Amino acid sequence: KGVKKALQTILNSFHFGFEIRDIFTIWFRYKAGIEKDSRKVADKALQLPEIIAEKTGIPCVVFIDEFQEIYSINHKFLWFMRSIIQHHKNVAYCITGSKYHLMSEITAKKKSAFYGMFLIRQLEAFTDKDAKTFIIERMQAVKLKLTEDALKLILEKTYNIPYYLQWIGLSTYYLAVNRKKTLIDAELVEEAYQKGLKQLPQLEEEIGKIAGKKRDVLIYLALNPDTTMTDMAKELCMKSQAVQRELGNLVKLDFLKKVARGKYEFHDKIFAEWLNLKFSL
């Protein structure tokens, strides 16, 4: 309420409008000329929520997902961002990210741009109880039932990670509907998992972020989970120190975790299986 009028009054550097389709949509673009100064564009974009909240008298919350991507692209921009939003009085910020080390780098280290600015919460996977309740209720909503073995397999395959629970649940649902089944067994879940594993575009995006020797090391580890560092170095024509360095970088990027001396595992087991499927062909 009042947003359009407020914006048209105060944002002379914007072309602005709104429309209602399935949801309320605000759009804006900068007038000719200003885009030549990227700092000015960024400044105005970051000031926008505070201006809207102040002029309309309605406080707001800004959510930014996968926040660590900014750090990956240009970590200096985080300091520029802080210099602006730390003065906002009518806007609260919620940032989320799936890379624990990078998010800690941004928010928890004393030399980081956003040190001390956020309440930090690390979200874990669901408990078995919550995961079961979630899956059962969702299946009941579409008049489907699961055998105990099917339910157990879903939990084993997804490690109770919410996104993967939804992904395998949807894949299983489509397969059950296609087969005209109302009772889902373990065999159907396994088939849905294998079919669905080939259709996870965000994993293509993940591997696309890695290049060079890091990519080679990551793929080799997915294909050979019990390998030694010596074998990896030999197969990839690398020095052992170089392999160790790349493994350390992959740990910092939250693709891997070190579980013992010379032993590394994937944080995301489904990503590891996807890599194995994609690159073993």
PDB file of C-alpha atoms in Angstrom:
ATOM      1  CA  LYS A   1       0.000   0.000   0.000  1.00  0.00           C
ATOM      2  CA  GLY A   2       1.439   3.326  -1.038  1.00  0.00           C
ATOM      3  CA  VAL A   3       4.570   1.795  -2.551  1.00  0.00           C
ATOM      4  CA  LYS A   4       4.010   2.918  -6.133  1.00  0.00           C
ATOM      5  CA  LYS A   5       3.266   6.511  -5.170  1.00  0.00           C
ATOM      6  CA  ALA A   6       6.262   6.669  -2.846  1.00  0.00           C
ATOM      7  CA  LEU A   7       8.627   5.306  -5.438  1.00  0.00           C
ATOM      8  CA  GLN A   8       7.414   7.551  -8.206  1.00  0.00           C
ATOM      9  CA  THR A   9       7.936  10.517  -5.915  1.00  0.00           C
ATOM     10  CA  ILE A  10      11.439   9.788  -4.674  1.00  0.00           C
ATOM     11  CA  LEU A  11      13.258   7.592  -7.173  1.00  0.00           C
ATOM     12  CA  ASN A  12      13.870   9.901 -10.083  1.00  0.00           C
ATOM     13  CA  SER A  13      16.637   7.675 -11.403  1.00  0.00           C
ATOM     14  CA  PHE A  14      14.255   4.727 -11.880  1.00  0.00           C
ATOM     15  CA  HIS A  15      11.736   3.654 -14.452  1.00  0.00           C
ATOM     16  CA  PHE A  16       9.210   1.946 -12.205  1.00  0.00           C
ATOM     17  CA  GLY A  17       5.994  -0.021 -12.411  1.00  0.00           C
ATOM     18  CA  PHE A  18       4.083  -2.905 -10.935  1.00  0.00           C
ATOM     19  CA  GLU A  19       1.688  -5.581 -12.073  1.00  0.00           C
ATOM     20  CA  ILE A  20      -0.422  -8.302 -10.527  1.00  0.00           C
ATOM     21  CA  ARG A  21      -0.254 -11.750 -12.096  1.00  0.00           C
ATOM     22  CA  ASP A  22      -0.033 -14.777  -9.871  1.00  0.00           C
ATOM     23  CA  ILE A  23       1.749 -12.606  -7.317  1.00  0.00           C
ATOM     24  CA  PHE A  24       2.406  -8.923  -6.729  1.00  0.00           C
ATOM     25  CA  THR A  25       5.382  -7.910  -8.884  1.00  0.00           C
ATOM     26  CA  ILE A  26       7.475  -4.745  -8.676  1.00  0.00           C
ATOM     27  CA  TRP A  27       9.874  -3.964 -11.498  1.00  0.00           C
ATOM     28  CA  PHE A  28      12.301  -1.138 -12.085  1.00  0.00           C
ATOM     29  CA  ARG A  29      15.207  -0.239 -14.330  1.00  0.00           C
ATOM     30  CA  TYR A  30      17.641   2.634 -14.359  1.00  0.00           C
ATOM     31  CA  LYS A  31      17.302   5.498 -16.808  1.00  0.00           C
ATOM     32  CA  ALA A  32      19.936   5.974 -19.500  1.00  0.00           C
ATOM     33  CA  GLY A  33      23.290   7.211 -18.284  1.00  0.00           C
ATOM     34  CA  ILE A  34      23.442   6.001 -14.716  1.00  0.00           C
ATOM     35  CA  GLU A  35      24.371   2.442 -15.674  1.00  0.00           C
ATOM     36  CA  LYS A  36      27.809   3.727 -16.682  1.00  0.00           C
ATOM     37  CA  ASP A  37      28.671   4.153 -13.005  1.00  0.00           C
ATOM     38  CA  SER A  38      28.320   0.697 -11.457  1.00  0.00           C
ATOM     39  CA  ARG A  39      29.052   1.993  -7.948  1.00  0.00           C
ATOM     40  CA  LYS A  40      26.173   4.452  -8.208  1.00  0.00           C
ATOM     41  CA  VAL A  41      23.862   1.727  -9.502  1.00  0.00           C
ATOM     42  CA  ALA A  42      24.831  -0.601  -6.643  1.00  0.00           C
ATOM     43  CA  ASP A  43      24.398   2.182  -4.092  1.00  0.00           C
ATOM     44  CA  LYS A  44      20.873   2.990  -5.274  1.00  0.00           C
ATOM     45  CA  ALA A  45      19.901  -0.685  -5.444  1.00  0.00           C
ATOM     46  CA  LEU A  46      21.045  -1.291  -1.857  1.00  0.00           C
ATOM     47  CA  GLN A  47      19.321   1.876  -0.601  1.00  0.00           C
ATOM     48  CA  LEU A  48      15.997   0.932  -2.204  1.00  0.00           C
ATOM     49  CA  PRO A  49      14.536  -1.212   0.645  1.00  0.00           C
ATOM     50  CA  GLU A  50      15.259   1.486   3.234  1.00  0.00           C
ATOM     51  CA  ILE A  51      13.743   4.183   1.029  1.00  0.00           C
ATOM     52  CA  ILE A  52      10.576   2.135   0.455  1.00  0.00           C
ATOM     53  CA  ALA A  53      10.232   1.324   4.167  1.00  0.00           C
ATOM     54  CA  GLU A  54      10.841   4.908   5.247  1.00  0.00           C
ATOM     55  CA  LYS A  55       8.483   6.530   2.773  1.00  0.00           C
ATOM     56  CA  THR A  56       5.644   4.040   3.229  1.00  0.00           C
ATOM     57  CA  GLY A  57       6.055   3.711   6.992  1.00  0.00           C
ATOM     58  CA  ILE A  58       6.135  -0.077   6.605  1.00  0.00           C
ATOM     59  CA  PRO A  59       9.277  -1.800   7.963  1.00  0.00           C
ATOM     60  CA  CYS A  60      10.517  -4.641   5.779  1.00  0.00           C
ATOM     61  CA  VAL A  61      12.778  -7.683   5.771  1.00  0.00           C
ATOM     62  CA  VAL A  62      15.189  -8.461   2.941  1.00  0.00           C
ATOM     63  CA  PHE A  63      16.061 -12.137   2.411  1.00  0.00           C
ATOM     64  CA  ILE A  64      19.148 -13.006   0.372  1.00  0.00           C
ATOM     65  CA  ASP A  65      19.681 -16.692  -0.351  1.00  0.00           C
ATOM     66  CA  GLU A  66      23.025 -18.325  -1.278  1.00  0.00           C
ATOM     67  CA  PHE A  67      24.720 -15.229   0.064  1.00  0.00           C
ATOM     68  CA  GLN A  68      28.182 -16.792  -0.183  1.00  0.00           C
ATOM     69  CA  GLU A  69      28.004 -16.445  -3.971  1.00  0.00           C
ATOM     70  CA  ILE A  70      28.740 -12.720  -3.558  1.00  0.00           C
ATOM     71  CA  TYR A  71      31.911 -13.643  -1.670  1.00  0.00           C
ATOM     72  CA  SER A  72      32.895 -16.077  -4.411  1.00  0.00           C
ATOM     73  CA  ILE A  73      32.432 -13.463  -7.151  1.00  0.00           C
ATOM     74  CA  ASN A  74      33.854 -10.378  -5.411  1.00  0.00           C
ATOM     75  CA  HIS A  75      34.401 -10.411  -1.643  1.00  0.00           C
ATOM     76  CA  LYS A  76      35.277  -6.685  -1.652  1.00  0.00           C
ATOM     77  CA  PHE A  77      31.664  -5.929  -2.560  1.00  0.00           C
ATOM     78  CA  LEU A  78      30.645  -7.211   0.883  1.00  0.00           C
ATOM     79  CA  TRP A  79      32.410  -4.257   2.528  1.00  0.00           C
ATOM     80  CA  PHE A  80      30.666  -1.844   0.172  1.00  0.00           C
ATOM     81  CA  MET A  81      27.355  -3.529   0.995  1.00  0.00           C
ATOM     82  CA  ARG A  82      27.959  -3.281   4.734  1.00  0.00           C
ATOM     83  CA  SER A  83      28.856   0.404   4.490  1.00  0.00           C
ATOM     84  CA  ILE A  84      25.308   1.035   3.258  1.00  0.00           C
ATOM     85  CA  ILE A  85      22.986  -1.409   5.001  1.00  0.00           C
ATOM     86  CA  GLN A  86      24.518  -0.954   8.481  1.00  0.00           C
ATOM     87  CA  HIS A  87      22.819   2.461   8.594  1.00  0.00           C
ATOM     88  CA  HIS A  88      19.359   1.170   7.686  1.00  0.00           C
ATOM     89  CA  LYS A  89      16.863   1.628  10.521  1.00  0.00           C
ATOM     90  CA  ASN A  90      13.697   0.311   8.908  1.00  0.00           C
ATOM     91  CA  VAL A  91      15.013  -2.846   7.249  1.00  0.00           C
ATOM     92  CA  ALA A  92      16.099  -6.173   8.727  1.00  0.00           C
ATOM     93  CA  TYR A  93      18.318  -8.513   6.734  1.00  0.00           C
ATOM     94  CA  CYS A  94      18.282 -12.298   6.662  1.00  0.00           C
ATOM     95  CA  ILE A  95      21.071 -13.991   4.715  1.00  0.00           C
ATOM     96  CA  THR A  96      21.257 -17.725   4.072  1.00  0.00           C
ATOM     97  CA  GLY A  97      23.771 -19.987   2.387  1.00  0.00           C
ATOM     98  CA  SER A  98      24.544 -23.641   1.851  1.00  0.00           C
ATOM     99  CA  LYS A  99      28.347 -23.334   2.172  1.00  0.00           C
ATOM    100  CA  TYR A 100      29.188 -23.410   5.876  1.00  0.00           C
ATOM    101  CA  HIS A 101      32.859 -22.377   5.609  1.00  0.00           C
ATOM    102  CA  LEU A 102      32.168 -19.442   3.310  1.00  0.00           C
ATOM    103  CA  MET A 103      29.238 -18.224   5.411  1.00  0.00           C
ATOM    104  CA  SER A 104      31.480 -18.414   8.486  1.00  0.00           C
ATOM    105  CA  GLU A 105      34.151 -16.494   6.580  1.00  0.00           C
ATOM    106  CA  ILE A 106      31.591 -13.755   5.931  1.00  0.00           C
ATOM    107  CA  THR A 107      29.895 -13.533   9.339  1.00  0.00           C
ATOM    108  CA  ALA A 108      31.950 -15.141  12.100  1.00  0.00           C
ATOM    109  CA  LYS A 109      35.573 -14.095  11.615  1.00  0.00           C
ATOM    110  CA  LYS A 110      36.737 -10.844  13.188  1.00  0.00           C
ATOM    111  CA  LYS A 111      38.184  -9.533   9.933  1.00  0.00           C
ATOM    112  CA  SER A 112      35.067 -10.378   7.927  1.00  0.00           C
ATOM    113  CA  ALA A 113      32.752  -7.730   6.482  1.00  0.00           C
ATOM    114  CA  PHE A 114      29.680  -8.753   8.484  1.00  0.00           C
ATOM    115  CA  TYR A 115      31.307  -9.808  11.740  1.00  0.00           C
ATOM    116  CA  GLY A 116      28.919  -9.173  14.629  1.00  0.00           C
ATOM    117  CA  MET A 117      26.031  -8.042  12.436  1.00  0.00           C
ATOM    118  CA  PHE A 118      23.968 -11.237  12.361  1.00  0.00           C
ATOM    119  CA  LEU A 119      22.544 -13.776  14.742  1.00  0.00           C
ATOM    120  CA  ILE A 120      24.001 -17.014  13.385  1.00  0.00           C
ATOM    121  CA  ARG A 121      22.021 -20.244  13.179  1.00  0.00           C
ATOM    122  CA  GLN A 122      23.251 -23.437  11.550  1.00  0.00           C
ATOM    123  CA  LEU A 123      20.365 -25.559  10.299  1.00  0.00           C
ATOM    124  CA  GLU A 124      20.794 -29.316  10.496  1.00  0.00           C
ATOM    125  CA  ALA A 125      19.003 -32.016   8.544  1.00  0.00           C
ATOM    126  CA  PHE A 126      15.635 -33.233   9.834  1.00  0.00           C
ATOM    127  CA  THR A 127      15.484 -35.868  12.548  1.00  0.00           C
ATOM    128  CA  ASP A 128      14.167 -39.269  11.449  1.00  0.00           C
ATOM    129  CA  LYS A 129      10.902 -38.491  13.220  1.00  0.00           C
ATOM    130  CA  ASP A 130      10.398 -35.150  11.471  1.00  0.00           C
ATOM    131  CA  ALA A 131      11.431 -36.550   8.094  1.00  0.00           C
ATOM    132  CA  LYS A 132       8.948 -39.435   8.418  1.00  0.00           C
ATOM    133  CA  THR A 133       6.147 -37.110   9.487  1.00  0.00           C
ATOM    134  CA  PHE A 134       6.854 -34.765   6.576  1.00  0.00           C
ATOM    135  CA  ILE A 135       6.913 -37.510   3.928  1.00  0.00           C
ATOM    136  CA  ILE A 136       3.869 -39.366   5.278  1.00  0.00           C
ATOM    137  CA  GLU A 137       1.762 -36.205   5.491  1.00  0.00           C
ATOM    138  CA  ARG A 138       2.703 -35.092   1.995  1.00  0.00           C
ATOM    139  CA  MET A 139       1.902 -38.501   0.518  1.00  0.00           C
ATOM    140  CA  GLN A 140      -1.385 -38.690   2.395  1.00  0.00           C
ATOM    141  CA  ALA A 141      -2.336 -35.318   0.908  1.00  0.00           C
ATOM    142  CA  VAL A 142      -2.257 -36.942  -2.556  1.00  0.00           C
ATOM    143  CA  LYS A 143      -3.852 -40.192  -1.317  1.00  0.00           C
ATOM    144  CA  LEU A 144      -0.687 -42.301  -1.444  1.00  0.00           C
ATOM    145  CA  LYS A 145       0.733 -44.651   1.195  1.00  0.00           C
ATOM    146  CA  LEU A 146       4.244 -45.956   1.766  1.00  0.00           C
ATOM    147  CA  THR A 147       5.493 -49.298   3.005  1.00  0.00           C
ATOM    148  CA  GLU A 148       7.923 -49.206   5.945  1.00  0.00           C
ATOM    149  CA  ASP A 149      10.746 -50.294   3.628  1.00  0.00           C
ATOM    150  CA  ALA A 150       9.939 -47.461   1.213  1.00  0.00           C
ATOM    151  CA  LEU A 151       9.947 -44.897   3.997  1.00  0.00           C
ATOM    152  CA  LYS A 152      13.238 -46.243   5.365  1.00  0.00           C
ATOM    153  CA  LEU A 153      14.838 -46.090   1.918  1.00  0.00           C
ATOM    154  CA  ILE A 154      13.760 -42.475   1.373  1.00  0.00           C
ATOM    155  CA  LEU A 155      15.456 -41.481   4.630  1.00  0.00           C
ATOM    156  CA  GLU A 156      18.599 -43.424   3.737  1.00  0.00           C
ATOM    157  CA  LYS A 157      18.802 -41.902   0.267  1.00  0.00           C
ATOM    158  CA  THR A 158      18.216 -38.292   1.310  1.00  0.00           C
ATOM    159  CA  TYR A 159      20.052 -38.193   4.653  1.00  0.00           C
ATOM    160  CA  ASN A 160      16.964 -36.296   5.899  1.00  0.00           C
ATOM    161  CA  ILE A 161      17.996 -33.158   4.007  1.00  0.00           C
ATOM    162  CA  PRO A 162      14.769 -31.171   3.409  1.00  0.00           C
ATOM    163  CA  TYR A 163      15.431 -30.311  -0.241  1.00  0.00           C
ATOM    164  CA  TYR A 164      16.233 -33.914  -1.141  1.00  0.00           C
ATOM    165  CA  LEU A 165      13.211 -35.180   0.773  1.00  0.00           C
ATOM    166  CA  GLN A 166      11.036 -32.973  -1.419  1.00  0.00           C
ATOM    167  CA  TRP A 167      12.932 -33.942  -4.561  1.00  0.00           C
ATOM    168  CA  ILE A 168      12.682 -37.716  -4.068  1.00  0.00           C
ATOM    169  CA  GLY A 169       9.119 -37.373  -2.805  1.00  0.00           C
ATOM    170  CA  LEU A 170       8.070 -35.552  -5.981  1.00  0.00           C
ATOM    171  CA  SER A 171       9.951 -37.981  -8.216  1.00  0.00           C
ATOM    172  CA  THR A 172       8.261 -40.915  -6.454  1.00  0.00           C
ATOM    173  CA  TYR A 173       4.852 -39.265  -6.689  1.00  0.00           C
ATOM    174  CA  TYR A 174       5.145 -38.766 -10.466  1.00  0.00           C
ATOM    175  CA  LEU A 175       6.215 -42.377 -10.947  1.00  0.00           C
ATOM    176  CA  ALA A 176       3.393 -43.700  -8.750  1.00  0.00           C
ATOM    177  CA  VAL A 177       0.793 -41.659 -10.652  1.00  0.00           C
ATOM    178  CA  ASN A 178       2.229 -42.814 -13.973  1.00  0.00           C
ATOM    179  CA  ARG A 179       2.015 -46.446 -12.830  1.00  0.00           C
ATOM    180  CA  LYS A 180      -1.410 -45.904 -11.264  1.00  0.00           C
ATOM    181  CA  LYS A 181      -0.145 -47.127  -7.886  1.00  0.00           C
ATOM    182  CA  THR A 182      -1.513 -46.007  -4.546  1.00  0.00           C
ATOM    183  CA  LEU A 183       0.976 -47.974  -2.421  1.00  0.00           C
ATOM    184  CA  ILE A 184       4.631 -47.007  -2.756  1.00  0.00           C
ATOM    185  CA  ASP A 185       7.179 -49.740  -2.075  1.00  0.00           C
ATOM    186  CA  ALA A 186      10.984 -49.660  -1.855  1.00  0.00           C
ATOM    187  CA  GLU A 187      11.386 -50.792  -5.449  1.00  0.00           C
ATOM    188  CA  LEU A 188       9.404 -47.797  -6.711  1.00  0.00           C
ATOM    189  CA  VAL A 189      11.440 -45.415  -4.508  1.00  0.00           C
ATOM    190  CA  GLU A 190      14.706 -46.836  -5.879  1.00  0.00           C
ATOM    191  CA  GLU A 191      13.512 -46.417  -9.457  1.00  0.00           C
ATOM    192  CA  ALA A 192      12.320 -42.879  -8.759  1.00  0.00           C
ATOM    193  CA  TYR A 193      15.679 -42.073  -7.192  1.00  0.00           C
ATOM    194  CA  GLN A 194      17.668 -43.352 -10.170  1.00  0.00           C
ATOM    195  CA  LYS A 195      15.440 -41.515 -12.655  1.00  0.00           C
ATOM    196  CA  GLY A 196      15.431 -38.335 -10.602  1.00  0.00           C
ATOM    197  CA  LEU A 197      19.212 -38.386 -10.169  1.00  0.00           C
ATOM    198  CA  LYS A 198      19.567 -37.637 -13.870  1.00  0.00           C
ATOM    199  CA  GLN A 199      17.400 -34.534 -13.527  1.00  0.00           C
ATOM    200  CA  LEU A 200      19.080 -32.293 -10.970  1.00  0.00           C
ATOM    201  CA  PRO A 201      20.166 -29.183 -12.904  1.00  0.00           C
ATOM    202  CA  GLN A 202      21.461 -27.428  -9.790  1.00  0.00           C
ATOM    203  CA  LEU A 203      24.167 -30.099  -9.527  1.00  0.00           C
ATOM    204  CA  GLU A 204      25.285 -29.200 -13.044  1.00  0.00           C
ATOM    205  CA  GLU A 205      25.554 -25.653 -11.759  1.00  0.00           C
ATOM    206  CA  GLU A 206      27.611 -26.811  -8.761  1.00  0.00           C
ATOM    207  CA  ILE A 207      30.185 -28.667 -10.840  1.00  0.00           C
ATOM    208  CA  GLY A 208      30.246 -25.709 -13.222  1.00  0.00           C
ATOM    209  CA  LYS A 209      31.656 -23.545 -10.413  1.00  0.00           C
ATOM    210  CA  ILE A 210      34.796 -25.681 -10.226  1.00  0.00           C
ATOM    211  CA  ALA A 211      37.554 -25.711 -12.811  1.00  0.00           C
ATOM    212  CA  GLY A 212      41.052 -27.027 -13.376  1.00  0.00           C
ATOM    213  CA  LYS A 213      42.713 -29.440 -10.983  1.00  0.00           C
ATOM    214  CA  LYS A 214      40.082 -28.910  -8.275  1.00  0.00           C
ATOM    215  CA  ARG A 215      37.473 -30.282 -10.651  1.00  0.00           C
ATOM    216  CA  ASP A 216      39.707 -33.228 -11.588  1.00  0.00           C
ATOM    217  CA  VAL A 217      40.315 -34.093  -7.929  1.00  0.00           C
ATOM    218  CA  LEU A 218      36.628 -33.819  -7.029  1.00  0.00           C
ATOM    219  CA  ILE A 219      35.481 -36.052  -9.892  1.00  0.00           C
ATOM    220  CA  TYR A 220      38.231 -38.601  -9.267  1.00  0.00           C
ATOM    221  CA  LEU A 221      37.250 -38.831  -5.593  1.00  0.00           C
ATOM    222  CA  ALA A 222      33.593 -39.365  -6.528  1.00  0.00           C
ATOM    223  CA  LEU A 223      34.588 -42.211  -8.842  1.00  0.00           C
ATOM    224  CA  ASN A 224      37.138 -43.648  -6.402  1.00  0.00           C
ATOM    225  CA  PRO A 225      35.960 -42.929  -2.834  1.00  0.00           C
ATOM    226  CA  ASP A 226      38.493 -45.313  -1.239  1.00  0.00           C
ATOM    227  CA  THR A 227      41.485 -43.938  -3.122  1.00  0.00           C
ATOM    228  CA  THR A 228      44.724 -42.847  -1.448  1.00  0.00           C
ATOM    229  CA  MET A 229      46.389 -39.501  -2.025  1.00  0.00           C
ATOM    230  CA  THR A 230      49.336 -41.274  -3.658  1.00  0.00           C
ATOM    231  CA  ASP A 231      47.085 -43.078  -6.143  1.00  0.00           C
ATOM    232  CA  MET A 232      45.173 -39.891  -6.876  1.00  0.00           C
ATOM    233  CA  ALA A 233      48.370 -37.970  -7.558  1.00  0.00           C
ATOM    234  CA  LYS A 234      49.619 -40.721  -9.860  1.00  0.00           C
ATOM    235  CA  GLU A 235      46.374 -41.026 -11.840  1.00  0.00           C
ATOM    236  CA  LEU A 236      45.958 -37.251 -12.212  1.00  0.00           C
ATOM    237  CA  CYS A 237      49.642 -36.633 -12.963  1.00  0.00           C
ATOM    238  CA  MET A 238      49.950 -34.284  -9.998  1.00  0.00           C
ATOM    239  CA  LYS A 239      52.331 -33.946  -7.081  1.00  0.00           C
ATOM    240  CA  SER A 240      51.000 -35.183  -3.734  1.00  0.00           C
ATOM    241  CA  GLN A 241      51.367 -31.671  -2.270  1.00  0.00           C
ATOM    242  CA  ALA A 242      49.245 -30.264  -5.106  1.00  0.00           C
ATOM    243  CA  VAL A 243      46.542 -32.888  -4.507  1.00  0.00           C
ATOM    244  CA  GLN A 244      46.549 -32.087  -0.803  1.00  0.00           C
ATOM    245  CA  ARG A 245      46.255 -28.367  -1.553  1.00  0.00           C
ATOM    246  CA  GLU A 246      43.278 -28.893  -3.875  1.00  0.00           C
ATOM    247  CA  LEU A 247      41.588 -31.171  -1.335  1.00  0.00           C
ATOM    248  CA  GLY A 248      42.016 -28.410   1.253  1.00  0.00           C
ATOM    249  CA  ASN A 249      40.465 -25.885  -1.141  1.00  0.00           C
ATOM    250  CA  LEU A 250      37.503 -28.208  -1.739  1.00  0.00           C
ATOM    251  CA  VAL A 251      37.041 -28.485   2.034  1.00  0.00           C
ATOM    252  CA  LYS A 252      36.956 -24.668   2.300  1.00  0.00           C
ATOM    253  CA  LEU A 253      34.351 -24.607  -0.473  1.00  0.00           C
ATOM    254  CA  ASP A 254      32.274 -27.163   1.493  1.00  0.00           C
ATOM    255  CA  PHE A 255      32.321 -29.830  -1.173  1.00  0.00           C
ATOM    256  CA  LEU A 256      34.389 -32.176   0.990  1.00  0.00           C
ATOM    257  CA  LYS A 257      35.072 -32.863   4.655  1.00  0.00           C
ATOM    258  CA  LYS A 258      38.215 -34.399   6.119  1.00  0.00           C
ATOM    259  CA  VAL A 259      37.336 -37.467   8.187  1.00  0.00           C
ATOM    260  CA  ALA A 260      40.827 -38.848   8.863  1.00  0.00           C
ATOM    261  CA  ARG A 261      44.438 -38.378   7.803  1.00  0.00           C
ATOM    262  CA  GLY A 262      44.417 -38.527   3.996  1.00  0.00           C
ATOM    263  CA  LYS A 263      40.705 -39.455   3.981  1.00  0.00           C
ATOM    264  CA  TYR A 264      38.029 -37.137   2.582  1.00  0.00           C
ATOM    265  CA  GLU A 265      34.294 -37.542   2.029  1.00  0.00           C
ATOM    266  CA  PHE A 266      31.614 -35.555   0.246  1.00  0.00           C
ATOM    267  CA  HIS A 267      29.349 -33.357   2.349  1.00  0.00           C
ATOM    268  CA  ASP A 268      26.563 -34.050  -0.132  1.00  0.00           C
ATOM    269  CA  LYS A 269      26.398 -37.793  -0.799  1.00  0.00           C
ATOM    270  CA  ILE A 270      23.816 -37.315  -3.550  1.00  0.00           C
ATOM    271  CA  PHE A 271      26.183 -34.946  -5.336  1.00  0.00           C
ATOM    272  CA  ALA A 272      28.852 -37.665  -5.131  1.00  0.00           C
ATOM    273  CA  GLU A 273      26.463 -40.235  -6.619  1.00  0.00           C
ATOM    274  CA  TRP A 274      25.458 -37.785  -9.346  1.00  0.00           C
ATOM    275  CA  LEU A 275      29.122 -37.181 -10.244  1.00  0.00           C
ATOM    276  CA  ASN A 276      29.681 -40.927 -10.333  1.00  0.00           C
ATOM    277  CA  LEU A 277      26.707 -41.404 -12.651  1.00  0.00           C
ATOM    278  CA  LYS A 278      27.707 -38.514 -14.923  1.00  0.00           C
ATOM    279  CA  PHE A 279      31.428 -39.196 -15.281  1.00  0.00           C
ATOM    280  CA  SER A 280      31.600 -42.983 -15.129  1.00  0.00           C
ATOM    281  CA  LEU A 281      29.846 -43.289 -18.492  1.00  0.00           C
TER     282      LEU A 281
END
